[in-house]
Coordinates of C-alpha atoms and ligand atoms in Angstrom, one line a residue:
X1 CA 46.5 8.6 -13.4
X2 CA 44.8 10.8 -11.7
X3 CA 42.2 13.0 -13.8
X4 CA 41.0 16.1 -11.7
X5 CA 39.4 17.3 -14.4
X6 CA 38.2 14.6 -16.4
X7 CA 35.5 16.4 -18.8
X8 CA 33.7 13.9 -21.1
X9 CA 35.4 13.8 -24.3
X10 CA 32.8 15.1 -27.0
X11 CA 34.4 12.0 -29.6
X12 CA 34.0 9.3 -27.2
X13 CA 31.4 6.9 -29.3
X14 CA 29.2 4.9 -27.8
X15 CA 30.1 0.9 -27.0
X16 CA 28.2 -0.1 -29.8
X17 CA 30.2 -2.5 -32.1
X18 CA 29.8 -2.2 -35.8
X19 CA 27.6 -4.3 -38.0
X20 CA 29.7 -7.0 -39.4
X21 CA 31.4 -7.2 -35.5
X22 CA 27.8 -7.2 -34.2
X23 CA 26.9 -10.8 -37.1
X24 CA 29.7 -11.9 -35.7
X25 CA 28.7 -12.0 -31.9
X26 CA 25.5 -13.0 -32.8
X27 CA 26.3 -16.3 -34.3
X28 CA 29.0 -16.9 -31.7
X29 CA 26.9 -16.5 -29.4
X30 CA 24.9 -19.5 -30.2
X31 CA 27.0 -21.5 -27.9
X32 CA 27.6 -18.6 -24.8
X33 CA 26.0 -18.7 -21.6
X34 CA 23.2 -16.5 -21.7
X35 CA 22.5 -13.6 -18.5
X36 CA 19.3 -12.1 -18.5
X37 CA 19.0 -8.2 -16.6
X38 CA 16.3 -6.7 -14.2
X39 CA 14.8 -3.4 -15.3
X40 CA 17.2 -1.7 -13.4
X41 CA 20.5 -3.6 -14.5
X42 CA 19.2 -2.9 -17.8
X43 CA 19.3 0.9 -17.5
X44 CA 22.5 0.6 -15.8
X45 CA 23.6 -1.7 -19.3
X46 CA 22.4 1.5 -21.4
X47 CA 24.6 4.1 -19.2
X48 CA 27.7 2.2 -19.9
X49 CA 27.1 1.5 -23.4
X50 CA 25.7 4.6 -24.6
X51 CA 28.6 6.0 -22.3
X52 CA 27.1 8.3 -20.0
X53 CA 29.0 5.6 -17.3
X54 CA 32.4 7.3 -19.3
X55 CA 35.0 6.5 -18.4
X56 CA 33.7 2.7 -17.7
X57 CA 34.1 0.6 -20.5
X58 CA 32.7 -2.5 -19.0
X59 CA 31.4 -3.5 -15.6
X60 CA 34.0 -3.0 -12.6
X61 CA 36.2 -6.2 -12.0
X62 CA 37.5 -6.6 -8.3
X63 CA 40.8 -4.6 -8.2
X64 CA 38.0 -1.2 -8.9
X65 CA 35.2 -2.4 -6.5
X66 CA 37.1 -2.5 -3.5
X67 CA 39.0 1.2 -4.8
X68 CA 35.9 2.5 -5.1
X69 CA 34.5 1.4 -1.8
X70 CA 37.5 2.3 -0.2
X71 CA 38.3 5.6 -1.7
X72 CA 35.3 6.8 -4.3
X73 CA 37.7 6.1 -7.0
X74 CA 38.9 3.7 -9.5
X75 CA 42.1 2.0 -9.4
X76 CA 43.3 4.5 -11.8
X77 CA 42.8 7.3 -9.9
X78 CA 39.8 8.9 -11.7
X79 CA 36.9 10.1 -9.4
X80 CA 34.2 7.0 -9.5
X81 CA 31.3 6.7 -6.2
X82 CA 29.8 3.2 -6.3
X83 CA 30.5 0.1 -8.0
X84 CA 28.7 -1.0 -11.5
X85 CA 28.9 -4.7 -11.3
X86 CA 26.7 -7.5 -13.6
X87 CA 25.1 -8.7 -10.5
X88 CA 24.0 -13.2 -11.2
X89 CA 23.2 -15.8 -8.7
X90 CA 25.6 -17.9 -7.0
X91 CA 24.8 -21.2 -9.8
X92 CA 25.2 -18.1 -12.9
X93 CA 28.5 -17.7 -10.8
X94 CA 30.3 -20.7 -10.5
X95 CA 29.4 -22.0 -13.8
X96 CA 31.7 -19.3 -15.3
X97 CA 35.2 -19.4 -15.8
X98 CA 37.2 -16.0 -16.6
X99 CA 37.9 -15.5 -20.1
X100 CA 34.8 -16.8 -21.0
X101 CA 31.9 -15.2 -23.1
X102 CA 28.8 -14.5 -21.8
X103 CA 25.6 -13.0 -24.1
X104 CA 23.3 -10.2 -21.8
X105 CA 20.0 -10.8 -22.5
X106 CA 16.8 -8.5 -21.4
X107 CA 13.6 -10.4 -20.5
X108 CA 12.5 -11.8 -23.5
X109 CA 15.8 -13.0 -24.5
X110 CA 17.2 -10.4 -26.8
X111 CA 20.9 -10.3 -26.9
X112 CA 21.7 -6.6 -25.9
X113 CA 25.9 -7.2 -25.3
X114 CA 28.6 -9.5 -24.9
X115 CA 30.3 -9.6 -21.3
X116 CA 34.0 -10.9 -21.7
X117 CA 34.4 -12.2 -18.0
X118 CA 37.7 -11.0 -16.4
X119 CA 36.4 -11.3 -12.7
X120 CA 34.3 -13.0 -10.5
X121 CA 33.8 -12.5 -6.6
X122 CA 31.1 -12.5 -4.2
X123 CA 29.5 -8.6 -3.0
X124 CA 31.1 -7.8 -0.3
X125 CA 27.8 -6.4 1.1
X126 CA 29.1 -5.2 5.1
X127 CA 32.2 -3.3 2.9
X128 CA 29.3 -1.4 0.8
X129 CA 27.1 -0.5 3.7
X130 CA 29.9 1.2 5.3
X131 CA 31.0 3.0 1.9
X132 CA 27.5 3.7 1.4
X133 CA 26.7 4.6 4.9
X134 CA 29.2 4.8 7.2
X135 CA 28.2 4.7 10.7
X136 CA 24.3 6.4 9.6
X137 CA 21.9 4.0 9.1
X138 CA 20.9 2.9 5.7
X139 CA 18.4 5.6 4.3
X140 CA 16.3 2.2 2.6
X141 CA 16.8 2.5 -1.4
X142 CA 17.9 -1.0 -2.9
X143 CA 21.6 -2.7 -3.1
X144 CA 24.3 -1.5 -5.0
X145 CA 24.0 -3.5 -8.3
X146 CA 20.5 -3.4 -8.5
X147 CA 20.2 -7.0 -7.6
X148 CA 17.4 -7.4 -5.7
X149 CA 17.3 -10.7 -3.8
X150 CA 19.6 -13.4 -4.6
X151 CA 22.0 -11.8 -7.2
X152 CA 24.9 -11.8 -5.0
X153 CA 27.4 -12.3 -7.0
X154 CA 29.5 -10.1 -9.2
X155 CA 31.2 -10.7 -13.0
X156 CA 33.3 -7.9 -14.5
X157 CA 34.7 -7.1 -17.9
X158 CA 34.7 -5.6 -20.6
X159 CA 31.4 -4.9 -22.6
X160 CA 30.9 -5.4 -26.8
X161 CA 27.4 -4.1 -27.4
X162 CA 25.5 -5.0 -30.1
X163 CA 21.7 -2.9 -29.2
X164 CA 20.5 -0.8 -26.6
X165 CA 17.7 -2.1 -24.3
X166 CA 14.8 -1.7 -26.9
X167 CA 12.3 1.3 -25.8
X168 CA 9.1 1.6 -28.6
X169 CA 7.7 5.1 -26.2
X170 CA 9.3 8.7 -26.4
X171 CA 11.8 7.4 -29.4
X172 CA 12.5 10.5 -30.4
X173 CA 13.6 11.9 -26.6
X174 CA 16.5 9.3 -26.2
X175 CA 19.6 10.7 -27.2
X176 CA 23.2 9.3 -25.6
X177 CA 25.8 11.5 -24.0
X178 CA 27.7 11.9 -27.5
X179 CA 24.5 12.6 -29.5
X180 CA 23.8 15.2 -26.3
X181 CA 27.5 17.2 -26.4
X182 CA 27.3 17.4 -30.3
X183 CA 23.7 18.7 -30.2
X184 CA 25.0 21.2 -27.2
X185 CA 27.8 22.6 -29.6
X186 CA 25.7 22.9 -32.8
X187 CA 23.4 25.2 -30.7
X188 CA 26.0 27.1 -28.9
X189 CA 24.9 25.8 -25.2
X190 CA 27.4 27.3 -23.2
X191 CA 26.4 26.3 -19.6
X192 CA 23.9 23.6 -19.3
X193 CA 21.9 22.8 -15.6
X194 CA 21.1 19.0 -15.5
X195 CA 17.2 18.5 -14.1
X196 CA 16.3 14.8 -13.4
X197 CA 12.2 14.7 -11.9
X198 CA 10.5 11.9 -10.5
X199 CA 7.3 13.9 -10.3
X200 CA 5.6 16.0 -12.7
X201 CA 7.1 20.1 -12.8
X202 CA 4.3 23.1 -12.6
X203 CA 4.5 27.1 -12.2
X204 CA 6.8 27.5 -8.8
X205 CA 9.4 24.9 -10.3
X206 CA 9.7 27.2 -14.1
X207 CA 9.5 30.1 -11.5
X208 CA 12.7 28.5 -9.2
X209 CA 14.0 26.6 -12.7
X210 CA 14.4 29.8 -14.1
X211 CA 15.3 32.1 -11.3
X212 CA 18.5 29.6 -11.2
X213 CA 19.0 29.0 -15.1
X214 CA 19.3 33.2 -15.7
X215 CA 21.6 33.8 -12.3
X216 CA 24.0 31.1 -13.8
X217 CA 23.5 32.2 -17.7
X218 CA 22.4 28.4 -18.0
X219 CA 20.2 26.3 -20.4
X220 CA 18.2 23.5 -18.8
X221 CA 18.6 19.9 -19.8
X222 CA 14.8 18.6 -18.0
X223 CA 15.0 14.2 -17.5
X224 CA 12.5 12.4 -16.1
X225 CA 13.5 9.3 -14.1
X226 CA 13.4 6.3 -15.9
X227 CA 11.4 4.7 -12.8
X228 CA 10.3 7.2 -11.1
X229 CA 9.6 7.4 -6.9
X230 CA 6.5 5.8 -5.9
X231 CA 5.9 8.1 -3.0
X232 CA 4.5 10.3 -6.1
X233 CA 2.4 7.6 -7.4
X234 CA 3.1 8.1 -11.5
X235 CA 4.5 6.1 -13.8
X236 CA 6.7 6.4 -16.7
X237 CA 4.6 7.3 -19.4
X238 CA 2.2 10.1 -17.3
X239 CA 5.6 11.7 -16.2
X240 CA 7.0 11.7 -19.4
X241 CA 4.0 13.7 -20.8
X242 CA 3.4 15.9 -17.8
X243 CA 7.2 17.0 -18.6
X244 CA 6.8 17.4 -22.2
X245 CA 3.6 19.3 -21.6
X246 CA 6.4 21.7 -19.4
X247 CA 8.7 22.1 -21.0
X248 CA 6.6 22.8 -23.9
X249 CA 5.8 25.8 -22.0
X250 CA 9.1 27.3 -21.2
X251 CA 10.9 30.0 -24.3
X252 CA 12.6 27.8 -27.2
X253 CA 16.1 26.9 -26.4
X254 CA 15.6 27.2 -22.8
X255 CA 15.0 23.7 -21.8
X256 CA 16.5 20.1 -23.9
X257 CA 13.7 17.4 -22.7
X258 CA 15.4 14.1 -22.8
X259 CA 15.4 10.7 -21.3
X260 CA 18.0 9.3 -19.2
X261 CA 18.4 5.9 -18.4
X262 CA 18.6 6.5 -14.6
X263 CA 16.4 5.2 -12.0
X264 CA 17.1 6.9 -8.4
X265 CA 19.8 4.6 -6.7
X266 CA 18.6 6.1 -2.6
X267 CA 22.9 6.2 -2.0
X268 CA 23.0 9.4 -0.4
X269 CA 26.0 11.2 -1.1
X270 CA 28.2 8.3 -3.7
X271 CA 24.5 8.3 -5.5
X272 CA 24.4 12.4 -5.7
X273 CA 28.1 12.0 -7.1
X274 CA 27.2 9.2 -9.5
X275 CA 24.4 12.0 -11.2
X276 CA 27.0 14.6 -11.1
X277 CA 29.2 12.4 -13.4
X278 CA 26.2 11.2 -15.1
X279 CA 24.9 14.8 -16.0
X280 CA 28.8 16.2 -16.9
X281 CA 28.5 13.2 -19.2
X282 CA 25.5 14.2 -21.4
X283 CA 27.0 18.0 -20.9
X284 CA 25.7 19.3 -17.9
X285 CA 28.3 22.3 -16.0
X286 CA 25.5 22.5 -13.6
X287 CA 22.7 20.0 -11.9
X288 CA 20.2 20.9 -9.7
X289 CA 20.1 18.5 -6.3
X290 CA 16.6 18.5 -5.0
X291 CA 15.9 19.3 -1.1
X292 CA 14.6 16.2 -0.1
X293 CA 15.4 16.7 3.2
X294 CA 13.5 19.3 3.8
X295 CA 10.4 17.1 2.4
X296 CA 7.2 16.3 4.8
X297 CA 8.0 12.7 4.4
X298 CA 10.1 10.5 6.8
X299 CA 10.7 8.4 3.9
X300 CA 12.9 10.6 1.9
X301 CA 14.4 12.0 4.7
X302 CA 18.1 12.0 4.5
X303 CA 20.0 10.8 7.3
X304 CA 22.4 13.7 6.8
X305 CA 21.6 17.3 6.5
X306 CA 21.3 18.8 3.2
X307 CA 24.4 21.4 4.4
X308 CA 26.7 18.9 4.6
X309 CA 25.7 17.2 1.9
X310 CA 26.2 20.4 -0.1
X311 CA 29.3 21.0 1.2
X312 CA 30.5 17.9 -0.2
X313 CA 29.1 17.9 -3.1
X314 CA 30.9 21.3 -3.3
X315 CA 33.9 19.6 -3.0
X316 CA 33.6 16.5 -4.9
X317 CA 32.1 19.3 -8.3
X318 CA 36.3 20.5 -7.7
X319 CA 37.0 17.6 -8.7
X320 CA 34.2 15.8 -11.1
X321 CA 33.4 19.4 -13.3
X322 CA 30.4 19.6 -11.8
X323 CA 28.8 22.8 -9.9
X324 CA 25.8 21.3 -8.1
X325 CA 22.9 23.9 -7.0
X326 CA 20.5 24.1 -4.4
X327 CA 16.9 23.8 -5.4
X328 CA 15.5 27.1 -3.6
X329 CA 11.9 27.9 -1.9
X330 CA 8.9 29.5 -3.5
X331 CA 6.8 31.4 -1.9
X332 CA 3.5 32.5 -4.4
X333 CA 2.5 36.0 -4.0
X334 CA -1.2 36.3 -4.0
X335 CA -1.8 39.5 -5.7
X336 CA 0.6 39.6 -8.5
X337 CA -0.1 35.1 -8.4
X338 CA 3.8 35.5 -9.1
X339 CA 6.0 32.8 -7.4
X340 CA 9.5 34.1 -6.7
X341 CA 12.5 32.5 -4.2
X342 CA 12.1 33.2 -0.7
X343 CA 14.0 31.2 2.0
X344 CA 10.8 31.4 4.0
X345 CA 8.6 29.9 1.3
X346 CA 7.7 26.3 0.6
X347 CA 9.4 23.4 -1.8
X348 CA 8.0 23.6 -4.9
X349 CA 7.0 19.5 -4.6
X350 CA 4.1 20.9 -1.9
X351 CA 1.9 22.5 -4.8
X352 CA 2.2 19.3 -6.1
X353 CA 1.1 16.9 -3.8
X354 CA -1.6 20.0 -3.4
X355 CA -2.4 19.1 -7.0
X356 CA -3.2 15.8 -6.3
X357 CA -4.9 16.1 -3.6
X358 CA -7.0 18.4 -6.5
X359 CA -7.1 16.0 -8.8
X360 CA -7.8 13.3 -6.6
X361 CA -11.1 15.1 -4.8
X362 CA -12.3 16.4 -8.1
X363 CA -11.5 19.7 -6.9
X364 CA -10.6 21.9 -9.7
X365 CA -6.6 23.3 -9.2
X366 CA -6.5 26.7 -8.8
X367 CA -4.8 28.9 -11.5
X368 CA -1.9 29.3 -10.0
X369 CA -0.2 26.7 -9.2
X370 CA 0.0 25.2 -12.4
X371 CA -0.8 25.1 -15.9
X372 CA -4.0 22.8 -18.2
X373 CA -1.3 21.3 -20.5
X374 CA 0.5 19.7 -17.4
X375 CA -3.2 19.0 -15.4
X376 CA -4.9 17.6 -18.3
X377 CA -1.9 15.4 -18.6
X378 CA -1.8 14.6 -14.7
X379 CA -5.8 14.2 -14.5
X380 CA -5.6 11.1 -16.2
X381 CA -3.5 9.7 -14.3
X382 CA -4.9 11.5 -10.5
X383 CA -8.6 10.7 -10.6
X384 CA -11.0 11.4 -8.3
X385 CA -12.5 8.1 -6.9
X386 CA -16.2 8.5 -8.6
X387 CA -14.0 8.0 -12.4
X388 CA -11.1 6.0 -11.2
X389 CA -11.8 1.8 -11.9
X390 CA -13.0 -0.4 -8.3
X391 CA -14.2 -3.5 -7.4
X392 CA -16.8 -5.3 -5.7
X393 CA -15.2 -8.7 -4.5
X394 CA -18.2 -10.6 -2.7
X395 CA -17.3 -13.3 -0.8
X396 CA -19.6 -16.1 1.0
X397 CA -20.7 -19.7 0.8
X398 CA -22.2 -21.8 -1.4
X399 CA -26.3 -20.1 -1.7
X400 CA -25.2 -17.1 0.8
X401 CA -26.8 -14.7 -2.2
X402 CA -23.3 -13.7 -3.7
X403 CA -24.5 -14.5 -7.2
X404 CA -28.4 -12.7 -7.1
X405 CA -26.9 -9.5 -5.5
X406 CA -23.9 -9.2 -8.3
X407 CA -26.0 -9.4 -11.1
X408 CA -28.7 -6.7 -9.2
X409 CA -25.6 -4.8 -8.8
X410 CA -24.8 -5.2 -12.3
X411 CA -27.7 -3.8 -13.8
X412 CA -27.7 -1.1 -11.0
X413 CA -24.3 0.1 -11.6
X414 CA -24.9 -0.1 -15.7
X415 CA -27.7 1.8 -15.2
X416 CA -25.8 5.0 -14.1
X417 CA -23.5 4.2 -17.3
X418 CA -20.7 5.9 -15.8
X419 CA -18.2 3.0 -16.9
X420 CA -18.3 -0.2 -18.4
X421 CA -19.2 -3.1 -15.9
X422 CA -17.7 -6.8 -15.8
X423 CA -19.6 -9.6 -13.9
X424 CA -17.0 -12.6 -13.1
X425 CA -19.5 -14.1 -11.1
X426 CA -18.3 -18.1 -9.4
X427 CA -19.9 -20.0 -12.2
X428 CA -18.9 -18.2 -15.1
X429 CA -15.6 -18.3 -14.3
X430 CA -15.3 -21.8 -13.7
X431 CA -17.0 -22.4 -16.8
X432 CA -14.5 -20.0 -18.8
X433 CA -11.5 -19.0 -17.4
X434 CA -11.0 -22.2 -14.7
X435 CA -12.4 -25.0 -16.0
X436 CA -10.0 -27.2 -15.1
X437 CA -9.9 -26.7 -11.7
X438 CA -11.1 -28.5 -9.0
X439 CA -12.3 -27.8 -5.4
X440 CA -8.9 -28.7 -3.6
X441 CA -7.5 -25.7 -1.7
X442 CA -4.7 -25.0 -4.1
X443 CA -7.0 -25.2 -7.0
X444 CA -9.5 -22.4 -5.4
X445 CA -6.2 -20.4 -4.2
X446 CA -5.4 -20.4 -8.5
X447 CA -9.7 -20.1 -9.4
X448 CA -9.3 -16.5 -7.1
X449 CA -6.1 -14.9 -7.7
X450 CA -6.6 -15.5 -11.5
X451 CA -10.4 -13.6 -10.8
X452 CA -8.1 -11.1 -9.0
X453 CA -6.1 -11.1 -12.2
X454 CA -8.6 -10.6 -14.0
X455 CA -10.7 -7.8 -12.3
X456 CA -7.4 -6.0 -11.9
X457 CA -6.8 -5.2 -15.5
X458 CA -10.0 -4.3 -15.6
X459 CA -9.7 -2.2 -12.9
X460 CA -6.4 -0.4 -14.4
X461 CA -8.5 0.7 -17.1
X462 CA -11.0 2.5 -15.2
X463 CA -14.1 -0.5 -15.4
X464 CA -16.2 -2.2 -12.5
X465 CA -15.0 -5.1 -11.9
X466 CA -18.1 -7.5 -9.5
X467 CA -16.5 -10.7 -8.8
X468 CA -18.9 -13.5 -6.4
X469 CA -16.2 -16.5 -6.2
X470 CA -16.9 -18.4 -2.7
X471 CA -13.4 -17.0 -2.2
X472 CA -13.3 -19.2 1.0
X473 CA -9.0 -18.6 2.4
X474 CA -7.5 -15.5 3.5
X475 CA -4.6 -15.6 1.8
X476 CA -5.7 -15.4 -1.6
X477 CA -8.7 -13.1 -0.9
X478 CA -5.0 -10.7 0.6
X479 CA -3.0 -11.1 -2.8
X480 CA -6.1 -10.3 -4.9
X481 CA -7.0 -6.9 -2.4
X482 CA -3.1 -5.6 -3.4
X483 CA -3.6 -6.6 -7.2
X484 CA -6.2 -4.7 -7.2
X485 CA -5.8 -1.7 -4.9
X486 CA -2.8 -0.8 -6.8
X487 CA -5.1 0.6 -9.7
X488 CA -8.1 1.8 -7.8
X489 CA -10.6 0.5 -5.1
X490 CA -11.7 -2.5 -4.0
X491 CA -15.0 -3.6 -1.9
X492 CA -14.5 -6.5 -0.4
X493 CA -18.1 -7.9 0.7
X494 CA -19.1 -10.5 3.3
X495 CA -22.0 -12.1 2.6
X496 CA -22.6 -13.5 6.0
X497 CA -25.8 -15.1 5.5
X498 CA -25.6 -18.0 8.0
X499 CA -24.9 -21.9 6.8
X500 CA -28.4 -22.7 8.3
X501 CA -29.5 -20.4 5.3
X502 CA -27.7 -21.2 2.5
X503 CA -28.6 -25.3 3.5
X504 CA -32.3 -24.6 3.7
X505 CA -32.1 -22.5 0.4
X506 CA -29.8 -25.1 -1.6
X507 CA -30.9 -24.1 -4.6
X508 CA -28.3 -26.6 -6.2
X509 CA -28.8 -29.4 -4.0
X510 CA -25.3 -29.0 -3.2
X511 CA -25.6 -29.5 0.3
X512 CA -28.0 -32.3 0.1
X513 CA -25.1 -34.1 -1.9
X514 CA -22.7 -33.3 0.8
X515 CA -24.6 -34.3 3.8
X516 CA -25.3 -37.9 1.7
X517 CA -21.2 -37.8 1.3
X518 CA -22.0 -38.0 -2.4
X519 CA -19.1 -35.5 -3.4
X520 CA -16.6 -34.1 -0.7
X521 CA -14.6 -30.9 0.3
X522 CA -17.9 -28.8 0.8
X523 CA -17.4 -25.4 1.8
X524 CA -19.1 -25.0 4.9
X525 CA -19.6 -28.8 5.6
X526 CA -16.6 -30.4 5.2
X527 CA -14.2 -27.8 3.9
X528 CA -13.2 -24.5 5.9
X529 CA -14.7 -20.8 5.3
X530 CA -12.0 -18.7 6.8
X531 CA -14.5 -15.4 7.6
X532 CA -12.9 -12.0 6.3
X533 CA -11.1 -10.4 9.2
X534 CA -12.1 -6.9 8.0
X535 CA -14.3 -6.5 5.1
X536 CA -15.8 -3.0 3.6
X537 CA -19.6 -4.6 4.0
X538 CA -20.7 -7.9 5.6
X539 CA -23.7 -8.5 4.2
X540 CA -26.8 -10.9 5.7
X541 CA -29.0 -11.4 3.3
X542 CA -31.3 -13.8 5.4
X543 CA -32.2 -10.6 6.4
X544 CA -33.4 -8.3 4.0
X545 CA -34.4 -8.7 0.6
X546 CA -31.9 -8.6 -2.4
X547 CA -32.9 -5.4 -3.6
X548 CA -32.5 -4.0 -0.4
X549 CA -29.1 -5.4 0.2
X550 CA -27.9 -3.9 -3.3
X551 CA -29.0 -0.4 -1.8
X552 CA -27.1 -1.2 0.7
X553 CA -23.9 -1.5 -1.5
X554 CA -25.2 1.5 -3.7
X555 CA -25.4 3.7 -0.8
X556 CA -21.5 2.5 1.0
X557 CA -20.3 3.1 -3.0
X558 CA -22.5 6.9 -2.4
X559 CA -21.2 7.7 0.7
X560 CA -17.6 6.4 -0.5
X561 CA -17.6 8.9 -3.6
X562 CA -17.3 5.9 -6.1
X563 CA -20.6 6.8 -7.7
X564 CA -22.3 9.6 -7.9
X565 CA -25.8 9.7 -7.8
X566 CA -29.1 7.4 -6.3
X567 CA -30.0 4.1 -8.2
Ligands
PPS1 S1 -13.8 -20.9 -4.6 O1 -13.9 -21.5 -3.5 O2 -13.9 -20.0 -5.2 O3 -12.8 -21.5 -5.7 O4 -15.5 -21.5 -6.0 P1 -16.5 -21.5 -7.0 O5 -15.3 -20.9 -7.7 O6 -16.7 -20.0 -6.1 O7 -17.4 -22.1 -6.8 C1 -18.1 -22.8 -6.0 C2 -19.5 -23.1 -6.5 O8 -18.9 -24.1 -7.1 C3 -20.3 -25.2 -6.9 N1 -19.4 -26.0 -5.8 C4 -18.1 -26.2 -5.3 N2 -18.2 -25.4 -3.8 C5 -18.1 -25.4 -2.7 N3 -17.8 -26.6 -2.6 C6 -17.4 -27.8 -3.4 N4 -16.5 -29.0 -3.3 C7 -18.0 -27.3 -4.9 N5 -18.7 -28.5 -6.1 C8 -18.9 -27.3 -6.5 C9 -20.5 -24.8 -6.2 O9 -22.7 -24.5 -6.4 C10 -20.9 -22.8 -6.2 O10 -22.0 -22.0 -6.4 P2 -22.3 -21.1 -5.8 O11 -22.6 -19.9 -7.1 O12 -21.5 -20.2 -4.9 O13 -23.5 -21.5 -5.5

């Protein structure tokens, strides 16, 4: 049966079972096999359970999968663009039989649903690629089922929900589609435009949204993406807080903010169509299509023209019951300080990128670009370097002067009294964090990555971490760099004092012992030290006093804007 106009039925209820059935399933599940879901799969499960994916009432089976890939329809003829199947690894797939019930759990093992397996099959990746991208090259994104990696087998079947995935944040903004539909009926919202946002919105966005809403006599349902676009480097919490501040500035009853457990699948037309269906299920009549094809980022370029995309969407609109609306370009009239729609204008995202640049440079954001309420939230994430955390990571031979330098800098940075400073000297770490480790290659790598983990937590929270291990191997040094750079600055300082000088100093008498063969595997003697290829600084302490060396580091920090003022 074909559903050309399959409008969502507001009487549809979630797939969560009654409390008594819930109890019963929990008892029976003691004997069930389990599948744990990753973050993206949890989003899909929630969308199935709360009916955002109506009319699906479970994971698709093979016939629907084939039909969707081939004809963009379920086997009963209703429009559906993408496979929603449960991706599992080969071992799990081979262990389940048809008719068996499987417990679906989150990463902590909490049971969320029971799947009665009706079908097990291997993903046809080539058919998926052709269906999604045709002749066009794939433009990035993840695989259909949110699998990422080895979950290349699919399970299909009906779901009985026990609980939505647990959320402890923004709990007052998580209405399900049936709840949202009821709210719209109660408040007599006729036309509603669904706007999914992966970045904070500002003045130009507001002018654009108000213009579109007024042209269609509609209101707005604004939803932050659950997993925001990495391109805009805001986390989920910052994004929601920014959008909450933004929505709070709009006239009452013009906009509702709701979290849809939606992650963006970069899957071209079919991805947009799935979003159309989800918007429709939440009670929207229209949806906004951001014009990412025009964005000045190569990463987000669509491989087909936006125009062709819109034409296709218009056709799909007829079938899905949702009307796509194209984002408009905006111009700022300097005299009045107002934004107006204009074909010659720019996409609103450009304002956002300019705002982030200002915040990162520590400059004031022009008033006509955004709102203080939004900037207050965004400013917590996009800080100038002088307010971000960073790590000074000293590496070099024993006796090179790492600890001496680290201690002087610890004091100098405390004197500046800007951010909290933590010293993770080699000896301190070996006593408190890595006391069970020896000096084998494996244990040294582990020791260094442990230091990196602690330092990254400190940097994430805006502190300064000074680390001073020998760190003789590039692999762990690179890992540490990656861990830390996602949160703030990483300044690798190679203390390249020659071995002869280190050996001459031999404060701990350790080189003498190594030369005498009393200790084995001494770095520089009978164990390697791989010099860093591109450290931010190299310091040879045999050519300067410790104080001079510390000043050099402080000078580097000041010129790169990590600190302000002299010490
Ligand atoms: S590593 O390689 O980064 O895990 O080493 P680290 O944790 O910094 O520990 C270095 C200190 O341990 C003492 N020590 C040795 N160093 C090198 N090789 C061997 N075999 C060894 N055995 C003990 C040494 O005194 C180092 O102290 P520092 O502070 O570097 O002089």
